[in-house]
Coordinates of C-alpha atoms in Angstrom, one line a residue:
M266 CA 126.4 71.5 90.0
I267 CA 126.0 67.7 90.6
C268 CA 126.0 65.5 87.6
S269 CA 125.6 61.8 87.3
V270 CA 126.6 60.2 83.9
K271 CA 125.4 56.7 83.0
Q272 CA 127.3 55.1 80.0
S273 CA 127.3 51.6 78.8
V274 CA 130.7 50.1 77.8
P275 CA 130.7 47.6 74.9
P276 CA 131.9 44.1 75.8
T277 CA 134.2 43.8 72.8
I278 CA 136.6 46.1 71.1
N279 CA 136.8 45.9 67.3
G280 CA 139.1 47.5 64.8
S281 CA 136.9 50.4 64.1
D282 CA 137.0 51.2 67.8
L283 CA 140.7 51.1 67.9
F284 CA 140.9 53.4 64.8
L285 CA 138.6 55.9 66.5
R286 CA 140.6 55.8 69.7
K287 CA 143.7 56.7 67.8
K288 CA 142.0 59.7 66.2
P289 CA 139.4 60.8 68.6
C290 CA 136.9 63.4 67.6
P291 CA 137.6 66.7 69.4
A292 CA 135.3 67.0 72.4
R293 CA 132.7 69.6 72.1
P294 CA 132.7 72.3 74.7
V295 CA 130.0 72.1 77.3
L296 CA 128.6 75.4 76.1
Q297 CA 128.1 73.9 72.6
L298 CA 126.4 70.8 74.1
V299 CA 123.9 72.8 76.1
P300 CA 122.4 75.5 73.9
A301 CA 120.6 77.1 76.7
L302 CA 123.9 78.0 78.4
R303 CA 125.5 79.3 75.2
K304 CA 124.0 82.8 75.2
P305 CA 125.2 84.9 78.1
E306 CA 121.8 86.7 78.3
R307 CA 120.1 83.5 79.3
L308 CA 122.4 82.6 82.1
G309 CA 120.0 84.2 84.6
L310 CA 117.5 81.5 83.8
V311 CA 119.6 78.9 85.6
S312 CA 120.0 78.9 89.3
V313 CA 123.6 78.1 90.2
S314 CA 122.5 77.5 93.8
R315 CA 120.3 74.5 92.8
P316 CA 121.7 71.1 91.6
L317 CA 121.5 70.1 87.9
H318 CA 120.7 66.4 87.4
V319 CA 122.1 64.7 84.3
N320 CA 119.7 61.9 83.3
S321 CA 121.7 60.0 80.6
V322 CA 124.3 60.1 77.9
E323 CA 123.2 58.9 74.6
K324 CA 125.3 57.4 71.7
L325 CA 124.6 57.6 68.0
S326 CA 125.5 54.7 65.6
F327 CA 126.3 55.2 62.0
G328 CA 126.6 51.9 60.3
S329 CA 129.4 49.8 61.6
V330 CA 131.1 52.8 63.1
R331 CA 129.8 53.8 66.5
Y332 CA 130.3 57.6 66.5
R333 CA 130.3 58.8 70.1
E334 CA 128.5 62.1 70.7
D335 CA 127.6 62.7 74.3
R336 CA 124.3 64.5 74.5
I337 CA 123.8 65.5 78.0
K338 CA 120.2 66.0 79.1
C339 CA 120.0 68.3 82.1
E340 CA 117.0 69.2 84.1
A341 CA 117.2 72.1 86.5
Y342 CA 114.6 72.9 89.1
E343 CA 114.1 75.4 91.8
A344 CA 113.2 74.1 95.3
A345 CA 111.3 77.2 96.3
D346 CA 110.0 80.4 94.7
Q347 CA 112.5 83.1 95.5
S348 CA 109.9 85.9 94.8
K349 CA 107.7 85.0 97.8
P350 CA 110.0 86.4 100.5
V351 CA 110.4 89.6 98.5
E352 CA 106.6 89.9 98.1
A353 CA 106.1 89.3 101.8
A354 CA 108.6 92.0 102.7
Q355 CA 106.9 94.4 100.4
T356 CA 103.5 93.6 101.8
K357 CA 104.9 94.1 105.4
S358 CA 106.4 97.4 104.4
E359 CA 103.2 98.7 102.9
A360 CA 101.2 97.6 106.0
A361 CA 103.7 99.5 108.2
Q362 CA 103.4 102.6 106.0
K363 CA 99.6 102.5 106.2
L364 CA 99.7 102.1 110.0
K365 CA 102.1 105.1 110.2
I366 CA 99.7 107.3 108.2
G367 CA 96.8 106.1 110.2
I368 CA 98.5 107.1 113.5
Y369 CA 99.3 110.5 111.9
F370 CA 95.6 111.0 110.9
A371 CA 94.2 109.9 114.3
T372 CA 96.6 112.3 116.2
W373 CA 95.8 115.1 113.7
W374 CA 92.1 114.7 114.2
A375 CA 92.2 114.5 118.0
L376 CA 94.4 117.7 118.2
N377 CA 92.1 119.5 115.8
V378 CA 89.0 118.7 118.0
V379 CA 90.7 120.2 121.1
F380 CA 91.8 123.3 119.1
N381 CA 88.3 124.0 117.8
I382 CA 86.8 123.7 121.2
Y383 CA 89.2 126.2 122.8
N384 CA 89.2 128.4 119.8
K385 CA 85.4 128.8 119.9
K386 CA 85.6 129.5 123.6
V387 CA 88.1 132.3 123.1
L388 CA 86.1 133.8 120.2
N389 CA 82.9 133.8 122.2
A390 CA 84.6 135.9 124.9
F391 CA 87.0 137.8 122.7
P392 CA 85.5 138.4 119.2
Y393 CA 88.7 139.5 117.5
P394 CA 89.6 136.8 115.0
W395 CA 92.6 138.7 113.5
L396 CA 94.5 138.9 116.8
T397 CA 93.4 135.3 117.7
S398 CA 94.9 134.1 114.4
T399 CA 98.1 136.1 114.9
L400 CA 98.6 134.6 118.4
S401 CA 98.2 131.1 117.1
L402 CA 101.0 131.7 114.5
A403 CA 103.2 133.5 117.1
C404 CA 102.9 130.6 119.6
G405 CA 103.9 128.0 117.0
S406 CA 106.8 130.1 115.8
L407 CA 108.1 130.6 119.3
M408 CA 107.8 126.9 120.1
M409 CA 109.9 125.9 117.1
L410 CA 112.5 128.5 117.7
I411 CA 113.0 127.2 121.2
S412 CA 113.2 123.6 120.0
W413 CA 115.9 124.6 117.4
V414 CA 117.9 126.6 119.9
T415 CA 117.8 123.8 122.5
R416 CA 118.6 121.2 119.9
I417 CA 115.4 119.3 120.6
A418 CA 114.7 119.5 116.8
E419 CA 117.3 119.9 114.1
A420 CA 117.1 123.3 112.5
P421 CA 116.4 123.2 108.8
K422 CA 119.0 124.3 106.2
T423 CA 117.3 126.8 104.0
D424 CA 118.3 129.3 101.4
F425 CA 116.8 132.3 99.5
E426 CA 115.2 130.0 96.9
F427 CA 113.4 128.0 99.7
W428 CA 111.8 131.1 101.2
K429 CA 110.9 132.3 97.7
I430 CA 109.0 129.1 97.0
L431 CA 107.5 129.2 100.5
F432 CA 106.0 132.7 100.0
P433 CA 102.9 131.8 98.0
V434 CA 102.2 128.9 100.4
A435 CA 102.4 131.3 103.3
V436 CA 100.0 133.7 101.6
A437 CA 97.4 131.0 101.0
H438 CA 97.9 129.7 104.6
T439 CA 97.4 133.1 106.1
I440 CA 94.2 133.7 104.1
G441 CA 92.8 130.3 104.9
H442 CA 93.6 130.6 108.6
V443 CA 92.1 134.0 109.1
A444 CA 89.0 133.2 107.0
A445 CA 88.3 130.1 109.0
T446 CA 88.7 132.0 112.3
V447 CA 86.4 134.8 111.1
S448 CA 83.8 132.2 110.1
M449 CA 83.9 130.5 113.6
S450 CA 83.6 133.9 115.3
K451 CA 80.3 134.5 113.5
V452 CA 78.6 131.0 113.3
A453 CA 78.7 127.7 115.1
V454 CA 81.8 125.5 114.8
S455 CA 79.6 122.7 113.4
F456 CA 78.3 125.0 110.6
T457 CA 81.8 126.2 109.7
H458 CA 83.0 122.6 109.3
I459 CA 80.0 121.5 107.4
I460 CA 80.7 124.2 104.8
K461 CA 84.4 123.3 104.9
S462 CA 83.6 119.7 104.2
G463 CA 83.1 120.9 100.6
E464 CA 86.9 121.2 100.3
P465 CA 87.2 118.1 98.0
A466 CA 85.0 119.9 95.5
F467 CA 87.4 122.9 95.5
S468 CA 90.4 120.5 95.3
V469 CA 89.0 118.6 92.3
L470 CA 88.0 121.8 90.4
V471 CA 91.3 123.5 91.0
S472 CA 93.3 120.4 90.0
R473 CA 91.1 120.0 86.9
F474 CA 91.0 123.5 85.5
L475 CA 94.3 125.0 86.8
L476 CA 96.6 122.0 86.9
G477 CA 95.1 120.0 84.0
E478 CA 94.5 116.8 86.0
S479 CA 91.7 114.5 85.0
F480 CA 89.7 112.2 87.3
P481 CA 87.4 109.2 86.8
V482 CA 83.7 109.9 86.4
P483 CA 82.8 108.5 89.9
V484 CA 85.0 111.3 91.4
Y485 CA 82.9 114.0 89.7
L486 CA 79.7 112.3 90.6
S487 CA 80.7 112.1 94.3
L488 CA 80.9 115.9 94.3
I489 CA 77.1 116.2 93.8
P490 CA 76.1 115.0 97.3
I491 CA 79.0 117.0 98.8
I492 CA 77.9 120.3 97.3
G493 CA 74.2 119.4 97.7
G494 CA 74.6 118.5 101.4
C495 CA 76.6 121.7 102.2
A496 CA 73.9 123.8 100.4
L497 CA 71.1 122.1 102.3
S498 CA 72.8 122.7 105.6
A499 CA 73.5 126.3 104.8
A500 CA 69.9 126.9 103.8
T501 CA 68.5 125.4 107.0
E502 CA 71.0 126.8 109.5
L503 CA 69.2 128.6 112.3
N504 CA 72.0 131.1 113.0
F505 CA 73.1 131.7 109.4
N506 CA 75.5 134.5 108.8
M507 CA 76.8 135.5 105.4
T508 CA 80.2 136.6 106.8
G509 CA 80.6 133.2 108.5
F510 CA 79.5 131.4 105.3
M511 CA 81.9 133.3 103.0
G512 CA 84.7 132.9 105.5
A513 CA 84.4 129.1 105.3
M514 CA 84.2 129.2 101.5
I515 CA 87.3 131.4 101.2
S516 CA 89.1 129.2 103.6
N517 CA 88.3 126.1 101.5
L518 CA 89.8 127.7 98.4
A519 CA 92.9 129.0 100.2
F520 CA 93.7 125.7 101.9
V521 CA 93.5 123.8 98.6
F522 CA 96.1 126.1 97.1
R523 CA 98.2 125.8 100.2
N524 CA 98.2 122.0 100.0
I525 CA 99.0 122.0 96.3
F526 CA 101.8 124.6 96.7
S527 CA 103.1 122.8 99.8
K528 CA 103.4 119.4 98.1
K529 CA 105.2 121.0 95.1
G530 CA 107.5 123.0 97.4
M531 CA 108.5 120.0 99.5
K532 CA 109.6 118.0 96.5
G533 CA 113.3 117.6 96.3
K534 CA 113.8 119.5 99.6
S535 CA 115.6 118.2 102.6
V536 CA 113.3 120.1 105.0
S537 CA 111.0 117.8 106.9
G538 CA 107.2 118.4 107.2
M539 CA 107.6 119.6 110.8
N540 CA 110.3 122.1 110.0
Y541 CA 108.5 123.1 106.8
Y542 CA 105.4 124.1 108.7
A543 CA 107.5 125.9 111.3
C544 CA 109.0 128.1 108.5
L545 CA 105.5 128.5 107.1
S546 CA 104.2 129.8 110.4
M547 CA 107.0 132.3 110.7
M548 CA 106.5 133.7 107.3
S549 CA 102.7 133.8 107.7
L550 CA 103.2 135.6 111.0
L551 CA 105.2 138.3 109.2
I552 CA 102.5 138.6 106.6
L553 CA 99.5 138.7 109.0
T554 CA 100.8 141.0 111.7
P555 CA 100.5 144.3 109.9
F556 CA 97.0 143.4 108.5
A557 CA 95.8 142.4 112.0
I558 CA 97.0 145.8 113.4
A559 CA 95.3 147.7 110.5
V560 CA 92.0 145.8 110.8
E561 CA 91.5 145.6 114.5
G562 CA 94.3 147.5 116.3
P563 CA 95.8 147.5 119.8
Q564 CA 93.1 149.8 121.3
M565 CA 90.3 147.3 120.4
W566 CA 92.4 144.4 121.6
A567 CA 93.1 146.0 125.0
A568 CA 89.4 146.8 125.6
G569 CA 88.3 143.3 124.5
W570 CA 91.0 141.7 126.7
Q571 CA 89.8 143.5 129.8
T572 CA 86.2 142.5 129.1
A573 CA 87.1 138.9 128.6
I574 CA 89.2 138.8 131.8
S575 CA 86.4 140.4 133.8
Q576 CA 83.8 137.9 132.5
I577 CA 85.8 134.6 132.4
G578 CA 88.6 135.2 134.9
P579 CA 92.2 133.9 134.7
H580 CA 91.0 130.8 132.9
F581 CA 90.7 132.9 129.7
I582 CA 94.5 133.2 129.5
W583 CA 94.7 129.4 129.6
W584 CA 92.1 129.2 126.8
V585 CA 94.2 131.5 124.6
A586 CA 97.3 129.5 125.3
A587 CA 95.6 126.2 124.7
Q588 CA 94.1 127.2 121.3
S589 CA 97.4 128.6 120.2
V590 CA 99.4 125.5 121.2
F591 CA 97.0 123.0 119.8
Y592 CA 96.6 124.9 116.6
H593 CA 100.3 124.6 116.0
L594 CA 100.5 120.9 117.0
Y595 CA 97.6 119.7 114.8
N596 CA 99.0 121.6 111.8
Q597 CA 102.5 120.2 112.5
V598 CA 101.2 116.7 112.5
S599 CA 99.1 117.3 109.4
Y600 CA 102.3 118.4 107.5
M601 CA 104.1 115.4 108.7
S602 CA 101.3 113.4 107.0
L603 CA 101.6 115.5 103.9
D604 CA 105.2 114.2 103.6
Q605 CA 103.7 110.7 102.9
I606 CA 100.5 111.4 100.8
S607 CA 99.2 113.4 97.9
P608 CA 97.4 116.7 98.2
L609 CA 94.1 115.1 97.3
T610 CA 94.5 112.4 99.9
F611 CA 95.3 115.1 102.4
S612 CA 92.1 116.9 101.5
I613 CA 90.2 113.6 102.0
G614 CA 91.7 113.1 105.5
N615 CA 91.0 116.8 106.3
T616 CA 87.3 116.3 105.3
M617 CA 86.9 113.1 107.3
K618 CA 88.4 114.8 110.3
R619 CA 85.4 117.2 110.3
I620 CA 83.0 114.5 111.3
S621 CA 84.6 114.2 114.7
V622 CA 84.8 118.0 115.0
I623 CA 81.1 118.5 114.1
V624 CA 79.9 115.9 116.5
S625 CA 82.0 117.0 119.4
S626 CA 81.2 120.7 119.0
I627 CA 77.5 120.0 118.8
I628 CA 77.7 118.0 122.1
I629 CA 80.0 120.4 124.0
F630 CA 78.3 123.7 122.9
K631 CA 74.8 122.2 122.8
T632 CA 74.3 123.6 119.3
P633 CA 70.6 123.4 118.2
V634 CA 70.4 121.3 115.0
Q635 CA 67.2 120.9 112.9
P636 CA 66.6 117.4 111.3
I637 CA 66.8 118.9 107.8
N638 CA 70.1 120.5 108.8
A639 CA 71.5 117.2 110.1
L640 CA 70.3 115.5 106.9
G641 CA 72.3 118.0 104.9
A642 CA 75.4 117.4 107.0
A643 CA 74.9 113.6 106.6
I644 CA 74.6 113.9 102.8
A645 CA 77.8 116.0 102.6
I646 CA 79.7 113.4 104.7
L647 CA 78.3 110.6 102.6
G648 CA 79.6 112.4 99.5
T649 CA 83.0 112.7 101.1
F650 CA 83.0 108.9 101.7
L651 CA 82.0 108.2 98.1
Y652 CA 84.7 110.6 97.0
S653 CA 87.3 108.8 99.1
Q654 CA 86.2 105.4 97.6
A655 CA 86.3 106.8 94.0
K656 CA 89.8 108.0 94.5
Q657 CA 91.2 104.6 95.5

């Protein structure tokens, strides 16, 4: 604190001055002279790192006696706003977080496109979706076990309570995975994903009626084009199949529950999204394997495998390996994204991802699309965009 005190000295000293000098008035403490500094709770209003400039010291006169009371006028100022660096740091941190999520989403979508292409190739030559789904889970589980044993990834620390909470997530994940694979074995990849673009509608309805969450009116209005577009595409699909349609619908509902249960199960847990999905794959594999054997069975698998090898050749083995590996990778990245976002935002990203899947599958497999069918898909995608805007 830098203070400058200006005080005028009288040219003469009279008797009253001598009398006052013999019995000077007790000096008031500084805290009494500056009321703003008297209360401890207001000390934070003055910056001790900035100079305080004292403008003047005034005197008061009472008749012939000049009573001295120094009133110090202080003016404090700040040279710069200290909040600006903090705000800049927060803005930079938010931008980095958005960039990180954007990279997760882009990687997730690219891996999903590759998976869908190889998955459809396998199902065209080997129409056994239950075994195909089982192999996808088995490959991912094996990859993570190897990474834990070799210390490439740190193994999660789990207990019985963790696996208990994970069980309903695994059930929902198993149902959704098998239902989607069954759908793609019966209809075109583009049609399956057009129907699955209605997942936000399921997400909102489940969150509203089962979880008690409420949403703004624009969110509910955005569901109209989503549902209408999916219905129009289904009605005009050239190769419509009820099994394929119902499989996509069941997959929508199951994955909404999976996302909600996953987000709740990951709260307060030290398990990362990558390890969480690894544990989920292992439990889903245990759940799915006996059902796959009961529905299809080893005899059907052996006959179908021989047929596929004779028609495709050794490349078929690479197709199976690729669809299994990319299935695990895209789901692993998606769960790493789920670490950072809400279930509804996850559903939005999952729906926007379908645009690239639909377009790429139509180009690669040369799927015939009617104009009215394409219009339905465009309306559903538009509804998804409006939904994402309404959720901001």
